[in-house]
Each structure stands twice: as C-alpha cells, then as structure tokens.
C-alpha cells in the first residue's frame, strides 16, 4: 500500500528530544495522554511507530523509521514500541535512546541506552512527576 504523507509540515529531523509511541499504548486517547504528556514536560516533539499511523492515531508524517522520518535527537524515548528493525533504523542517530516496554524481550532494548521494563501506563506518569519535581527545584 502507498500512503501519502499529507500536506503537513512535521519535521522531526531537527528535534533535540523526540518522544514516540507505539501499539503498546493501546488506543489514541492513551497515546495522546502519555506521549504528549511526556513530550510536553521534556520540551520535545512527538513521533510514532508504523502501527500507530496505520491505526490513524496520528498522520503518516509523524512516522519514524525506514518508511517514515529519520531522526537524530539528543534524546529519543520509545513508549510501548516493540522495536521492529524498520522503526529502529529511523532512530539510530539518537545520542540517547530510552525504551519503556513491559516485554523484557522487546527488540527496542537491544538499541536502547537505557531500558525500563514496566507498564508504560505506570512508568510514564511517574517519569512526568519526577521531571516536573526536578524542574521545580
């Protein structure tokens, strides 16, 4: 299938921080709450894996990977992304990769600088809280 990237102007290639979400976020509302929430506190851009754009949670222009955008941020955070090779090709230029996934065997951990094995719905709110507290002090 050929899909148009649309007429948007999303360019993740220059972002210092990219927070991306995958199918592990279960639905559009949870994706928005967790990915957007963490991106907001980190001052980052949002991105997605192919299953997310295929499910129409975000337009295709947010897709990261071999059939999407290639990114090289200082920090790349993968939330609920298994880490298929097609996706990970798109983030190999990142200085630091943080993967959060409940599957300890997820391929994203092979590429990650730091891996958090845990439920994204429990981990992300705690990360947001810790970042907000650190910024306040």
PDB file of C-alpha atoms in Angstrom:
ATOM      1  CA  UNK A   1       0.000   0.000   0.000  1.00  0.00           C
ATOM      2  CA  UNK A   2       1.203   3.516  -0.771  1.00  0.00           C
ATOM      3  CA  UNK A   3       0.160   6.218   1.660  1.00  0.00           C
ATOM      4  CA  UNK A   4       0.602   9.930   1.249  1.00  0.00           C
ATOM      5  CA  UNK A   5       2.413  11.804   3.979  1.00  0.00           C
ATOM      6  CA  UNK A   6      -0.176  14.517   3.617  1.00  0.00           C
ATOM      7  CA  UNK A   7       0.372  18.219   3.317  1.00  0.00           C
ATOM      8  CA  UNK A   8       1.668  18.752   6.836  1.00  0.00           C
ATOM      9  CA  UNK A   9       4.970  20.284   7.756  1.00  0.00           C
ATOM     10  CA  UNK A  10       6.080  17.959  10.546  1.00  0.00           C
ATOM     11  CA  UNK A  11       9.869  17.757  10.501  1.00  0.00           C
ATOM     12  CA  UNK A  12      11.314  15.751  13.346  1.00  0.00           C
ATOM     13  CA  UNK A  13      14.848  15.720  11.958  1.00  0.00           C
ATOM     14  CA  UNK A  14      15.919  18.822  13.889  1.00  0.00           C
ATOM     15  CA  UNK A  15      14.290  17.998  17.234  1.00  0.00           C
ATOM     16  CA  UNK A  16      16.578  17.661  20.256  1.00  0.00           C
ATOM     17  CA  UNK A  17      14.037  15.462  22.047  1.00  0.00           C
ATOM     18  CA  UNK A  18      11.574  13.051  20.434  1.00  0.00           C
ATOM     19  CA  UNK A  19       9.019  11.044  22.392  1.00  0.00           C
ATOM     20  CA  UNK A  20       7.417   8.348  20.263  1.00  0.00           C
ATOM     21  CA  UNK A  21       4.690   5.867  20.979  1.00  0.00           C
ATOM     22  CA  UNK A  22       3.694   2.519  19.605  1.00  0.00           C
ATOM     23  CA  UNK A  23       0.942  -0.032  19.621  1.00  0.00           C
ATOM     24  CA  UNK A  24       1.614  -0.785  23.291  1.00  0.00           C
ATOM     25  CA  UNK A  25      -0.267   2.399  24.164  1.00  0.00           C
ATOM     26  CA  UNK A  26      -3.460   0.573  23.112  1.00  0.00           C
ATOM     27  CA  UNK A  27      -5.550   3.452  21.732  1.00  0.00           C
ATOM     28  CA  UNK A  28      -5.445   7.041  20.513  1.00  0.00           C
ATOM     29  CA  UNK A  29      -6.518   8.586  23.823  1.00  0.00           C
ATOM     30  CA  UNK A  30      -3.865   6.756  25.851  1.00  0.00           C
ATOM     31  CA  UNK A  31      -1.280   7.564  23.190  1.00  0.00           C
ATOM     32  CA  UNK A  32      -2.091  11.267  23.389  1.00  0.00           C
ATOM     33  CA  UNK A  33      -2.123  11.342  27.192  1.00  0.00           C
ATOM     34  CA  UNK A  34       1.200   9.575  27.659  1.00  0.00           C
ATOM     35  CA  UNK A  35       3.257  10.574  24.616  1.00  0.00           C
ATOM     36  CA  UNK A  36       2.073  14.183  24.539  1.00  0.00           C
ATOM     37  CA  UNK A  37       2.344  14.467  28.329  1.00  0.00           C
ATOM     38  CA  UNK A  38       5.961  13.314  28.435  1.00  0.00           C
ATOM     39  CA  UNK A  39       6.892  15.340  25.347  1.00  0.00           C
ATOM     40  CA  UNK A  40       5.405  18.449  26.962  1.00  0.00           C
ATOM     41  CA  UNK A  41       7.478  18.191  30.157  1.00  0.00           C
ATOM     42  CA  UNK A  42      10.626  17.376  28.163  1.00  0.00           C
ATOM     43  CA  UNK A  43      10.033  20.141  25.624  1.00  0.00           C
ATOM     44  CA  UNK A  44      10.127  17.571  22.854  1.00  0.00           C
ATOM     45  CA  UNK A  45       8.421  16.619  19.643  1.00  0.00           C
ATOM     46  CA  UNK A  46       6.172  13.596  19.212  1.00  0.00           C
ATOM     47  CA  UNK A  47       6.602  10.707  16.826  1.00  0.00           C
ATOM     48  CA  UNK A  48       5.116   7.300  16.219  1.00  0.00           C
ATOM     49  CA  UNK A  49       5.690   3.779  15.004  1.00  0.00           C
ATOM     50  CA  UNK A  50       4.016   2.473  11.866  1.00  0.00           C
ATOM     51  CA  UNK A  51       1.162   0.670  13.678  1.00  0.00           C
ATOM     52  CA  UNK A  52       0.155   3.999  15.228  1.00  0.00           C
ATOM     53  CA  UNK A  53      -0.131   5.795  11.899  1.00  0.00           C
ATOM     54  CA  UNK A  54      -1.755   2.738  10.300  1.00  0.00           C
ATOM     55  CA  UNK A  55      -4.407   2.940  13.045  1.00  0.00           C
ATOM     56  CA  UNK A  56      -4.923   6.662  12.285  1.00  0.00           C
ATOM     57  CA  UNK A  57      -3.913   7.809  15.766  1.00  0.00           C
ATOM     58  CA  UNK A  58      -1.561  10.285  14.055  1.00  0.00           C
ATOM     59  CA  UNK A  59      -0.999  11.332  10.434  1.00  0.00           C
ATOM     60  CA  UNK A  60       1.679   9.460   8.473  1.00  0.00           C
ATOM     61  CA  UNK A  61       4.049  12.420   8.657  1.00  0.00           C
ATOM     62  CA  UNK A  62       4.767  11.542  12.326  1.00  0.00           C
ATOM     63  CA  UNK A  63       6.030   8.056  11.480  1.00  0.00           C
ATOM     64  CA  UNK A  64       9.632   7.315  12.354  1.00  0.00           C
ATOM     65  CA  UNK A  65      11.563   4.576  10.606  1.00  0.00           C
ATOM     66  CA  UNK A  66      12.666   3.325   7.218  1.00  0.00           C
ATOM     67  CA  UNK A  67       9.300   4.222   5.667  1.00  0.00           C
ATOM     68  CA  UNK A  68       8.990   7.434   7.691  1.00  0.00           C
ATOM     69  CA  UNK A  69      11.314  10.059   9.084  1.00  0.00           C
ATOM     70  CA  UNK A  70      14.890   9.520  10.206  1.00  0.00           C
ATOM     71  CA  UNK A  71      15.679  11.310  13.465  1.00  0.00           C
ATOM     72  CA  UNK A  72      18.880  12.040  15.377  1.00  0.00           C
ATOM     73  CA  UNK A  73      17.851  13.771  18.587  1.00  0.00           C
ATOM     74  CA  UNK A  74      19.886  14.115  21.743  1.00  0.00           C
ATOM     75  CA  UNK A  75      17.145  12.081  23.478  1.00  0.00           C
ATOM     76  CA  UNK A  76      14.729   9.593  21.920  1.00  0.00           C
ATOM     77  CA  UNK A  77      12.099   7.988  24.146  1.00  0.00           C
ATOM     78  CA  UNK A  78      10.208   4.941  22.832  1.00  0.00           C
ATOM     79  CA  UNK A  79       6.971   4.222  24.711  1.00  0.00           C
ATOM     80  CA  UNK A  80       5.300   0.896  24.011  1.00  0.00           C
ATOM     81  CA  UNK A  81       7.305   0.383  20.824  1.00  0.00           C
ATOM     82  CA  UNK A  82       8.460  -3.185  20.290  1.00  0.00           C
ATOM     83  CA  UNK A  83      11.339  -2.016  18.140  1.00  0.00           C
ATOM     84  CA  UNK A  84      10.975  -3.631  14.740  1.00  0.00           C
ATOM     85  CA  UNK A  85      14.103  -3.107  12.649  1.00  0.00           C
ATOM     86  CA  UNK A  86      12.202  -0.799  10.280  1.00  0.00           C
ATOM     87  CA  UNK A  87      11.486   1.558  13.186  1.00  0.00           C
ATOM     88  CA  UNK A  88      14.875   1.359  14.867  1.00  0.00           C
ATOM     89  CA  UNK A  89      16.654   2.259  11.610  1.00  0.00           C
ATOM     90  CA  UNK A  90      14.982   5.634  11.970  1.00  0.00           C
ATOM     91  CA  UNK A  91      16.447   6.363  15.419  1.00  0.00           C
ATOM     92  CA  UNK A  92      19.977   5.010  15.228  1.00  0.00           C
ATOM     93  CA  UNK A  93      21.385   8.526  15.100  1.00  0.00           C
ATOM     94  CA  UNK A  94      19.983   9.383  18.537  1.00  0.00           C
ATOM     95  CA  UNK A  95      22.576  10.127  21.209  1.00  0.00           C
ATOM     96  CA  UNK A  96      20.488   8.521  23.972  1.00  0.00           C
ATOM     97  CA  UNK A  97      17.619   6.068  23.474  1.00  0.00           C
ATOM     98  CA  UNK A  98      15.277   5.247  26.348  1.00  0.00           C
ATOM     99  CA  UNK A  99      12.854   2.361  25.805  1.00  0.00           C
ATOM    100  CA  UNK A 100       9.841   1.659  28.023  1.00  0.00           C
ATOM    101  CA  UNK A 101       8.114  -1.652  27.388  1.00  0.00           C
ATOM    102  CA  UNK A 102       6.564  -4.379  29.528  1.00  0.00           C
ATOM    103  CA  UNK A 103       8.071  -7.072  27.287  1.00  0.00           C
ATOM    104  CA  UNK A 104      11.623  -7.599  28.528  1.00  0.00           C
ATOM    105  CA  UNK A 105      12.439  -9.305  25.212  1.00  0.00           C
ATOM    106  CA  UNK A 106      11.334  -6.320  23.072  1.00  0.00           C
ATOM    107  CA  UNK A 107      13.910  -5.645  20.333  1.00  0.00           C
ATOM    108  CA  UNK A 108      13.930  -1.930  21.269  1.00  0.00           C
ATOM    109  CA  UNK A 109      16.016  -2.842  24.332  1.00  0.00           C
ATOM    110  CA  UNK A 110      18.814  -4.050  22.029  1.00  0.00           C
ATOM    111  CA  UNK A 111      19.224  -0.498  20.708  1.00  0.00           C
ATOM    112  CA  UNK A 112      18.415   1.379  23.927  1.00  0.00           C
ATOM    113  CA  UNK A 113      20.927   3.225  26.038  1.00  0.00           C
ATOM    114  CA  UNK A 114      18.517   2.809  28.946  1.00  0.00           C
ATOM    115  CA  UNK A 115      15.649   0.367  29.182  1.00  0.00           C
ATOM    116  CA  UNK A 116      12.741   0.379  31.580  1.00  0.00           C
ATOM    117  CA  UNK A 117      10.889  -2.927  31.771  1.00  0.00           C
ATOM    118  CA  UNK A 118       7.477  -1.936  33.021  1.00  0.00           C
ATOM    119  CA  UNK A 119       3.933  -0.979  32.222  1.00  0.00           C
ATOM    120  CA  UNK A 120       4.027   2.269  30.237  1.00  0.00           C
ATOM    121  CA  UNK A 121       0.800   3.353  31.967  1.00  0.00           C
ATOM    122  CA  UNK A 122       2.556   3.197  35.344  1.00  0.00           C
ATOM    123  CA  UNK A 123       6.044   4.322  34.298  1.00  0.00           C
ATOM    124  CA  UNK A 124       5.185   7.438  32.264  1.00  0.00           C
ATOM    125  CA  UNK A 125       3.127   9.226  34.953  1.00  0.00           C
ATOM    126  CA  UNK A 126       5.990   8.632  37.394  1.00  0.00           C
ATOM    127  CA  UNK A 127       8.520   9.986  34.885  1.00  0.00           C
ATOM    128  CA  UNK A 128       6.383  13.077  34.282  1.00  0.00           C
ATOM    129  CA  UNK A 129       6.043  13.645  38.026  1.00  0.00           C
ATOM    130  CA  UNK A 130       9.799  13.243  38.613  1.00  0.00           C
ATOM    131  CA  UNK A 131      10.673  15.617  35.768  1.00  0.00           C
ATOM    132  CA  UNK A 132       8.209  18.246  36.995  1.00  0.00           C
ATOM    133  CA  UNK A 133       9.619  17.975  40.526  1.00  0.00           C
ATOM    134  CA  UNK A 134      13.173  18.294  39.242  1.00  0.00           C
ATOM    135  CA  UNK A 135      12.252  21.382  37.229  1.00  0.00           C
ATOM    136  CA  UNK A 136      10.556  22.958  40.273  1.00  0.00           C
ATOM    137  CA  UNK A 137      13.625  22.608  42.481  1.00  0.00           C
TER     138      UNK A 137
END
